């Protein structure tokens, strides 16, 4: 066993679709500062650029569980398997997908545009990869998370997760404002789609199951990933690699490695993968509380890492606005994260020898 988590989990009841903000929500502004807020107040946090977690529906989940983690790969050893996969990586599918994805007025999780955009992902994955099991993960709000599962051939009960978030908001008017969300996080959305495309169309068989997760409601306080992580409490999740904003490099270009609310060994592997499969250096930095969905896995005791588009968290000033558009995305840079993701999948899921 690669990991053993020992903790108490208290599963919440099944989620019923309703008006998410019909009652106040419990918002965590830090690990110790929690406050009940209504819609206006939550949207005010977004306007102010305040990071937060909505913990209303996960109060019954006991975080901070003890864990015992055994051997995890921190060096690169599968180049002979990965390099042929990398030759199949292309801009074509990510560019086409992002072109259509940014046409939604916004992808606000608690509205119909968010519902439509999640249905777009689900339908695209289902139609392009009939051999892959794809499901909608429903939440209390209209936007569904989408999960695509590539079965392992030895230890298929052990899961390696590659994730991104699919929602977008306009910071000044979260519900109605124009928010193409090309970089945040359309770039991560299409990057993991391309990794899935390469994997699903190859003949490679892996030991462990790999799941690609497109989370709903990240901008609302990591809503979607919190629900998914809670639902996976009884499952064996080996690690999560999360891609949130991978399309706008700084100067000089680098892969930013988030060092807080992440796992050091998983981050060490990401550094090694970056060195092996890209021409970029890595730069460590801290992202802060509730930075993105990797934090949901981390707080549940599951290894997680997040390679960011640059060494500066606030470099792209277009996010959460109408200016986060397709033409600002550097697809050459974006594909480097597809390469990292494919390397991660092979190293952590392991290769099945038939």
Short mmCIF file of C-alpha atoms in Angstrom, two decimals:
data_model
loop_
_atom_site.label_atom_id
_atom_site.label_comp_id
_atom_site.label_asym_id
_atom_site.label_seq_id
_atom_site.Cartn_x
_atom_site.Cartn_y
_atom_site.Cartn_z
CA UNK A 1 0.00 0.00 0.00
CA UNK A 2 1.31 3.41 -0.97
CA UNK A 3 -0.71 5.24 1.60
CA UNK A 4 -2.86 4.57 4.60
CA UNK A 5 -5.07 7.24 6.04
CA UNK A 6 -6.40 6.78 9.53
CA UNK A 7 -9.12 9.24 10.42
CA UNK A 8 -12.76 9.59 11.31
CA UNK A 9 -15.10 10.56 8.49
CA UNK A 10 -18.71 11.55 8.97
CA UNK A 11 -20.46 11.42 5.61
CA UNK A 12 -22.96 14.16 4.81
CA UNK A 13 -26.35 13.21 3.50
CA UNK A 14 -26.97 13.24 -0.25
CA UNK A 15 -27.00 16.72 -1.75
CA UNK A 16 -30.32 18.13 -2.90
CA UNK A 17 -30.33 20.70 -5.67
CA UNK A 18 -31.73 23.99 -4.34
CA UNK A 19 -30.88 27.67 -4.21
CA UNK A 20 -27.34 27.58 -2.81
CA UNK A 21 -27.74 30.98 -1.17
CA UNK A 22 -31.32 30.67 0.10
CA UNK A 23 -29.76 30.49 3.58
CA UNK A 24 -26.49 31.94 4.94
CA UNK A 25 -23.31 30.00 4.21
CA UNK A 26 -20.49 29.27 6.63
CA UNK A 27 -17.39 30.86 5.12
CA UNK A 28 -13.83 30.18 6.28
CA UNK A 29 -11.54 33.17 5.74
CA UNK A 30 -8.67 31.29 7.37
CA UNK A 31 -8.33 27.96 9.14
CA UNK A 32 -9.60 29.59 12.36
CA UNK A 33 -11.80 32.50 11.18
CA UNK A 34 -15.30 31.35 10.16
CA UNK A 35 -18.32 33.55 9.51
CA UNK A 36 -21.91 33.06 8.33
CA UNK A 37 -22.54 35.09 5.16
CA UNK A 38 -25.34 35.74 2.69
CA UNK A 39 -25.07 36.03 -1.10
CA UNK A 40 -24.22 39.72 -1.05
CA UNK A 41 -21.44 39.20 1.45
CA UNK A 42 -19.97 36.21 -0.44
CA UNK A 43 -19.99 38.19 -3.68
CA UNK A 44 -18.36 41.03 -1.77
CA UNK A 45 -15.45 38.74 -0.89
CA UNK A 46 -15.08 37.98 -4.60
CA UNK A 47 -15.07 41.68 -5.48
CA UNK A 48 -12.40 42.29 -2.86
CA UNK A 49 -10.24 39.43 -4.15
CA UNK A 50 -10.46 37.64 -0.79
CA UNK A 51 -9.74 33.91 -0.88
CA UNK A 52 -12.13 31.81 1.15
CA UNK A 53 -13.63 28.35 1.60
CA UNK A 54 -17.33 27.60 1.84
CA UNK A 55 -17.43 24.90 4.54
CA UNK A 56 -21.19 24.81 5.11
CA UNK A 57 -21.68 21.33 3.70
CA UNK A 58 -18.48 19.74 4.98
CA UNK A 59 -18.70 20.55 8.69
CA UNK A 60 -19.30 16.87 9.42
CA UNK A 61 -16.03 15.96 7.75
CA UNK A 62 -13.20 15.69 10.26
CA UNK A 63 -10.10 17.24 8.74
CA UNK A 64 -6.60 17.06 10.08
CA UNK A 65 -6.64 13.26 10.17
CA UNK A 66 -3.51 11.33 10.93
CA UNK A 67 -1.93 9.49 8.05
CA UNK A 68 0.81 7.02 7.27
CA UNK A 69 2.35 7.43 3.83
CA UNK A 70 4.74 4.89 2.41
CA UNK A 71 6.94 5.06 -0.66
CA UNK A 72 6.00 7.65 -3.28
CA UNK A 73 7.99 8.31 -6.48
CA UNK A 74 9.98 11.51 -6.29
CA UNK A 75 12.26 10.89 -9.26
CA UNK A 76 11.58 10.20 -12.93
CA UNK A 77 12.01 6.60 -14.09
CA UNK A 78 9.48 6.04 -16.89
CA UNK A 79 10.92 8.14 -19.74
CA UNK A 80 10.73 5.20 -22.17
CA UNK A 81 6.95 5.10 -21.64
CA UNK A 82 6.29 8.82 -21.36
CA UNK A 83 8.34 10.16 -24.29
CA UNK A 84 6.25 8.42 -26.98
CA UNK A 85 3.11 9.84 -25.36
CA UNK A 86 4.56 13.35 -25.47
CA UNK A 87 4.94 13.13 -29.24
CA UNK A 88 1.14 12.97 -29.45
CA UNK A 89 0.59 16.20 -27.50
CA UNK A 90 -0.88 18.90 -29.74
CA UNK A 91 -2.44 22.36 -29.55
CA UNK A 92 -5.33 21.36 -31.80
CA UNK A 93 -7.78 19.92 -29.28
CA UNK A 94 -7.01 22.36 -26.42
CA UNK A 95 -7.33 25.37 -28.74
CA UNK A 96 -10.61 24.15 -30.23
CA UNK A 97 -12.05 23.31 -26.82
CA UNK A 98 -11.01 26.62 -25.24
CA UNK A 99 -12.39 28.58 -28.19
CA UNK A 100 -15.84 27.13 -27.49
CA UNK A 101 -15.48 27.11 -23.71
CA UNK A 102 -14.81 30.86 -23.56
CA UNK A 103 -17.97 31.61 -25.56
CA UNK A 104 -20.14 31.08 -22.51
CA UNK A 105 -21.00 34.51 -21.09
CA UNK A 106 -19.53 33.27 -17.85
CA UNK A 107 -19.34 29.92 -16.08
CA UNK A 108 -20.80 31.06 -12.75
CA UNK A 109 -21.43 27.90 -10.76
CA UNK A 110 -24.79 28.97 -9.30
CA UNK A 111 -26.39 29.91 -12.62
CA UNK A 112 -27.50 28.41 -15.88
CA UNK A 113 -24.34 29.35 -17.79
CA UNK A 114 -22.40 27.27 -15.28
CA UNK A 115 -24.79 24.39 -15.79
CA UNK A 116 -24.45 24.64 -19.57
CA UNK A 117 -20.65 24.83 -19.47
CA UNK A 118 -20.38 21.71 -17.30
CA UNK A 119 -22.71 19.91 -19.69
CA UNK A 120 -20.39 20.99 -22.52
CA UNK A 121 -17.45 19.23 -20.86
CA UNK A 122 -19.47 16.12 -20.07
CA UNK A 123 -20.82 15.80 -23.62
CA UNK A 124 -17.44 16.47 -25.22
CA UNK A 125 -15.65 13.82 -23.15
CA UNK A 126 -18.45 11.28 -23.61
CA UNK A 127 -18.57 11.75 -27.39
CA UNK A 128 -14.82 11.84 -28.00
CA UNK A 129 -13.86 8.98 -25.69
CA UNK A 130 -16.61 6.34 -25.63
CA UNK A 131 -14.14 3.92 -24.05
CA UNK A 132 -13.87 6.18 -20.97
CA UNK A 133 -16.44 6.19 -18.18
CA UNK A 134 -17.60 9.80 -17.66
CA UNK A 135 -20.07 10.92 -15.03
CA UNK A 136 -21.65 14.10 -13.71
CA UNK A 137 -21.14 14.75 -10.00
CA UNK A 138 -24.14 16.80 -8.92
CA UNK A 139 -23.97 19.50 -6.26
CA UNK A 140 -26.49 21.73 -4.46
CA UNK A 141 -25.93 24.30 -7.20
CA UNK A 142 -26.59 23.98 -10.96
CA UNK A 143 -23.04 23.38 -12.19
CA UNK A 144 -21.95 19.75 -12.00
CA UNK A 145 -18.40 18.52 -11.60
CA UNK A 146 -17.33 16.11 -14.33
CA UNK A 147 -15.27 12.96 -13.71
CA UNK A 148 -13.66 10.80 -16.41
CA UNK A 149 -12.28 7.46 -15.26
CA UNK A 150 -9.59 5.38 -16.98
CA UNK A 151 -9.60 1.99 -15.28
CA UNK A 152 -6.42 0.50 -13.91
CA UNK A 153 -5.48 -3.07 -14.78
CA UNK A 154 -4.01 -4.24 -11.47
CA UNK A 155 -5.00 -2.03 -8.55
CA UNK A 156 -8.04 -0.34 -10.02
CA UNK A 157 -9.35 0.58 -6.57
CA UNK A 158 -6.40 2.93 -6.12
CA UNK A 159 -7.00 6.27 -7.82
CA UNK A 160 -4.66 8.92 -9.19
CA UNK A 161 -6.47 12.24 -9.73
CA UNK A 162 -5.59 14.94 -12.27
CA UNK A 163 -7.82 17.97 -11.82
CA UNK A 164 -8.77 21.51 -12.82
CA UNK A 165 -11.71 23.79 -12.08
CA UNK A 166 -14.19 24.69 -14.78
CA UNK A 167 -16.08 27.71 -13.41
CA UNK A 168 -15.32 31.38 -14.04
CA UNK A 169 -16.54 34.65 -12.55
CA UNK A 170 -16.34 38.37 -13.17
CA UNK A 171 -15.05 39.73 -9.90
CA UNK A 172 -17.19 42.87 -10.10
CA UNK A 173 -20.42 41.03 -10.96
CA UNK A 174 -19.98 37.31 -10.27
CA UNK A 175 -23.44 36.25 -11.36
CA UNK A 176 -24.01 38.33 -14.51
CA UNK A 177 -20.68 39.82 -15.59
CA UNK A 178 -18.78 38.66 -18.67
CA UNK A 179 -16.10 36.15 -17.64
CA UNK A 180 -14.55 34.12 -20.49
CA UNK A 181 -12.10 32.59 -18.00
CA UNK A 182 -9.59 31.61 -20.67
CA UNK A 183 -6.68 31.31 -18.25
CA UNK A 184 -8.65 30.95 -15.00
CA UNK A 185 -9.24 28.12 -15.37
CA UNK A 186 -10.02 27.38 -18.98
CA UNK A 187 -6.32 26.71 -19.45
CA UNK A 188 -6.23 23.97 -16.81
CA UNK A 189 -9.54 22.58 -18.07
CA UNK A 190 -8.23 22.04 -21.59
CA UNK A 191 -4.77 20.95 -20.43
CA UNK A 192 -6.14 17.97 -18.51
CA UNK A 193 -8.51 17.26 -21.41
CA UNK A 194 -5.49 16.98 -23.71
CA UNK A 195 -3.74 14.71 -21.21
CA UNK A 196 -6.86 12.52 -21.18
CA UNK A 197 -6.98 12.53 -24.98
CA UNK A 198 -3.40 11.32 -25.30
CA UNK A 199 -3.86 8.67 -22.62
CA UNK A 200 -7.23 7.43 -23.89
CA UNK A 201 -6.10 7.10 -27.49
CA UNK A 202 -2.88 5.26 -26.60
CA UNK A 203 -2.44 1.53 -26.03
CA UNK A 204 -0.90 2.16 -22.61
CA UNK A 205 -2.33 0.19 -19.71
CA UNK A 206 -1.77 1.46 -16.18
CA UNK A 207 -1.72 -0.38 -12.88
CA UNK A 208 -3.90 2.10 -11.02
CA UNK A 209 -7.03 3.91 -12.07
CA UNK A 210 -6.64 7.51 -13.27
CA UNK A 211 -9.48 10.00 -12.90
CA UNK A 212 -9.69 13.41 -14.54
CA UNK A 213 -11.78 15.82 -12.46
CA UNK A 214 -13.28 19.11 -13.66
CA UNK A 215 -14.50 20.77 -10.47
CA UNK A 216 -17.50 23.06 -10.26
CA UNK A 217 -17.68 26.05 -7.94
CA UNK A 218 -14.02 26.65 -7.13
CA UNK A 219 -14.62 30.39 -7.24
CA UNK A 220 -17.39 29.97 -4.65
CA UNK A 221 -14.98 28.66 -2.04
CA UNK A 222 -13.77 25.28 -3.37
CA UNK A 223 -17.35 24.00 -3.35
CA UNK A 224 -17.10 21.26 -5.97
CA UNK A 225 -13.83 19.73 -4.85
CA UNK A 226 -14.99 19.73 -1.21
CA UNK A 227 -18.06 17.70 -2.18
CA UNK A 228 -16.04 15.27 -4.29
CA UNK A 229 -13.36 14.79 -1.63
CA UNK A 230 -16.04 14.11 0.97
CA UNK A 231 -17.70 11.55 -1.33
CA UNK A 232 -14.31 9.86 -1.85
CA UNK A 233 -13.65 9.47 1.86
CA UNK A 234 -13.83 5.68 1.70
CA UNK A 235 -11.79 5.43 -1.52
CA UNK A 236 -8.04 5.01 -1.84
CA UNK A 237 -6.80 8.18 -3.55
CA UNK A 238 -3.04 8.10 -4.06
CA UNK A 239 -2.50 11.75 -5.04
CA UNK A 240 -3.97 14.75 -6.84
CA UNK A 241 -2.21 16.91 -9.43
CA UNK A 242 -4.19 20.13 -9.85
CA UNK A 243 -3.82 22.54 -12.78
CA UNK A 244 -5.27 25.99 -12.11
CA UNK A 245 -4.00 28.65 -14.56
CA UNK A 246 -1.29 27.29 -16.86
CA UNK A 247 -1.63 29.55 -19.91
CA UNK A 248 0.07 32.90 -19.18
CA UNK A 249 3.79 32.76 -18.41
CA UNK A 250 5.72 35.51 -16.68
CA UNK A 251 9.14 36.71 -17.79
CA UNK A 252 11.34 34.81 -17.49
CA UNK A 253 9.05 31.78 -17.87
CA UNK A 254 9.03 29.24 -15.04
CA UNK A 255 6.79 26.64 -13.47
CA UNK A 256 5.66 27.88 -10.09
CA UNK A 257 5.56 25.20 -7.38
CA UNK A 258 3.11 25.97 -4.60
CA UNK A 259 4.65 24.95 -1.28
CA UNK A 260 1.80 25.62 1.17
CA UNK A 261 -1.23 23.33 1.56
CA UNK A 262 0.57 20.78 -0.63
CA UNK A 263 2.62 17.63 -0.12
CA UNK A 264 6.43 18.02 -0.27
CA UNK A 265 7.06 14.63 -1.90
CA UNK A 266 4.43 15.21 -4.60
CA UNK A 267 5.90 18.65 -5.28
CA UNK A 268 9.35 17.09 -5.49
CA UNK A 269 8.08 14.73 -8.18
CA UNK A 270 6.55 17.67 -10.08
CA UNK A 271 9.91 19.45 -10.03
CA UNK A 272 11.59 16.32 -11.43
CA UNK A 273 8.92 15.96 -14.13
CA UNK A 274 9.32 19.62 -15.10
CA UNK A 275 13.06 19.15 -15.49
CA UNK A 276 12.67 15.91 -17.46
CA UNK A 277 9.88 16.91 -19.85
CA UNK A 278 10.03 20.70 -20.25
CA UNK A 279 12.67 23.37 -20.80
CA UNK A 280 11.48 25.45 -17.84
CA UNK A 281 12.98 25.95 -14.40
CA UNK A 282 10.85 25.67 -11.28
CA UNK A 283 10.35 28.39 -8.68
CA UNK A 284 8.78 27.81 -5.28
CA UNK A 285 6.22 30.19 -3.82
CA UNK A 286 3.29 30.24 -1.40
CA UNK A 287 -0.26 30.71 -2.62
CA UNK A 288 -2.13 31.20 0.66
CA UNK A 289 -5.30 29.86 2.21
CA UNK A 290 -8.02 28.44 -0.08
CA UNK A 291 -5.84 29.07 -3.12
CA UNK A 292 -7.41 26.33 -5.25
CA UNK A 293 -8.92 22.86 -5.18
CA UNK A 294 -5.71 21.02 -4.29
CA UNK A 295 -6.34 22.33 -0.77
CA UNK A 296 -9.47 20.19 -0.45
CA UNK A 297 -7.42 17.03 -0.98
CA UNK A 298 -4.60 18.27 1.23
CA UNK A 299 -6.90 18.95 4.17
CA UNK A 300 -8.36 15.45 3.80
CA UNK A 301 -4.89 13.94 4.14
CA UNK A 302 -4.36 13.11 0.46
CA UNK A 303 -1.13 14.05 -1.32
CA UNK A 304 -1.57 17.02 -3.66
CA UNK A 305 0.53 19.37 -5.75
CA UNK A 306 -0.14 22.33 -8.03
CA UNK A 307 2.27 23.50 -10.74
CA UNK A 308 1.34 27.10 -11.57
CA UNK A 309 1.84 29.05 -14.80
CA UNK A 310 4.51 31.32 -13.30
CA UNK A 311 6.43 32.16 -10.16
CA UNK A 312 4.07 35.08 -9.37
CA UNK A 313 0.56 34.32 -8.13
CA UNK A 314 -0.83 37.70 -9.22
CA UNK A 315 1.02 38.05 -12.53
CA UNK A 316 -2.06 37.70 -14.76
CA UNK A 317 -4.14 40.76 -13.93
CA UNK A 318 -6.85 39.83 -16.46
CA UNK A 319 -8.39 37.03 -14.43
CA UNK A 320 -11.90 37.46 -13.00
CA UNK A 321 -12.70 40.01 -15.70
CA UNK A 322 -13.91 40.28 -19.28
CA UNK A 323 -10.26 40.55 -20.35
CA UNK A 324 -9.35 36.93 -19.52
CA UNK A 325 -9.71 36.01 -23.18
CA UNK A 326 -8.54 33.33 -25.59
CA UNK A 327 -5.97 35.56 -27.28
CA UNK A 328 -4.05 35.99 -24.00
CA UNK A 329 -3.31 32.27 -23.66
CA UNK A 330 0.10 30.96 -24.72
CA UNK A 331 -0.64 27.43 -25.95
CA UNK A 332 3.04 26.53 -26.26
CA UNK A 333 3.38 27.24 -22.54
CA UNK A 334 0.13 25.44 -21.73
CA UNK A 335 1.30 22.23 -23.40
CA UNK A 336 4.26 22.03 -21.04
CA UNK A 337 1.76 21.33 -18.25
CA UNK A 338 0.14 18.61 -20.33
CA UNK A 339 3.59 17.01 -20.48
CA UNK A 340 3.95 17.29 -16.70
CA UNK A 341 0.50 15.76 -16.20
CA UNK A 342 1.24 12.80 -18.47
CA UNK A 343 4.51 12.17 -16.69
CA UNK A 344 2.73 12.35 -13.35
CA UNK A 345 0.09 9.84 -14.43
CA UNK A 346 2.63 7.29 -15.62
CA UNK A 347 4.95 7.60 -12.62
CA UNK A 348 2.21 7.49 -9.97
CA UNK A 349 -0.31 5.13 -11.58
CA UNK A 350 2.41 2.75 -12.74
CA UNK A 351 2.64 0.76 -15.96
CA UNK A 352 0.80 -2.54 -16.28
CA UNK A 353 3.00 -5.28 -17.72
CA UNK A 354 0.73 -7.59 -19.68
#
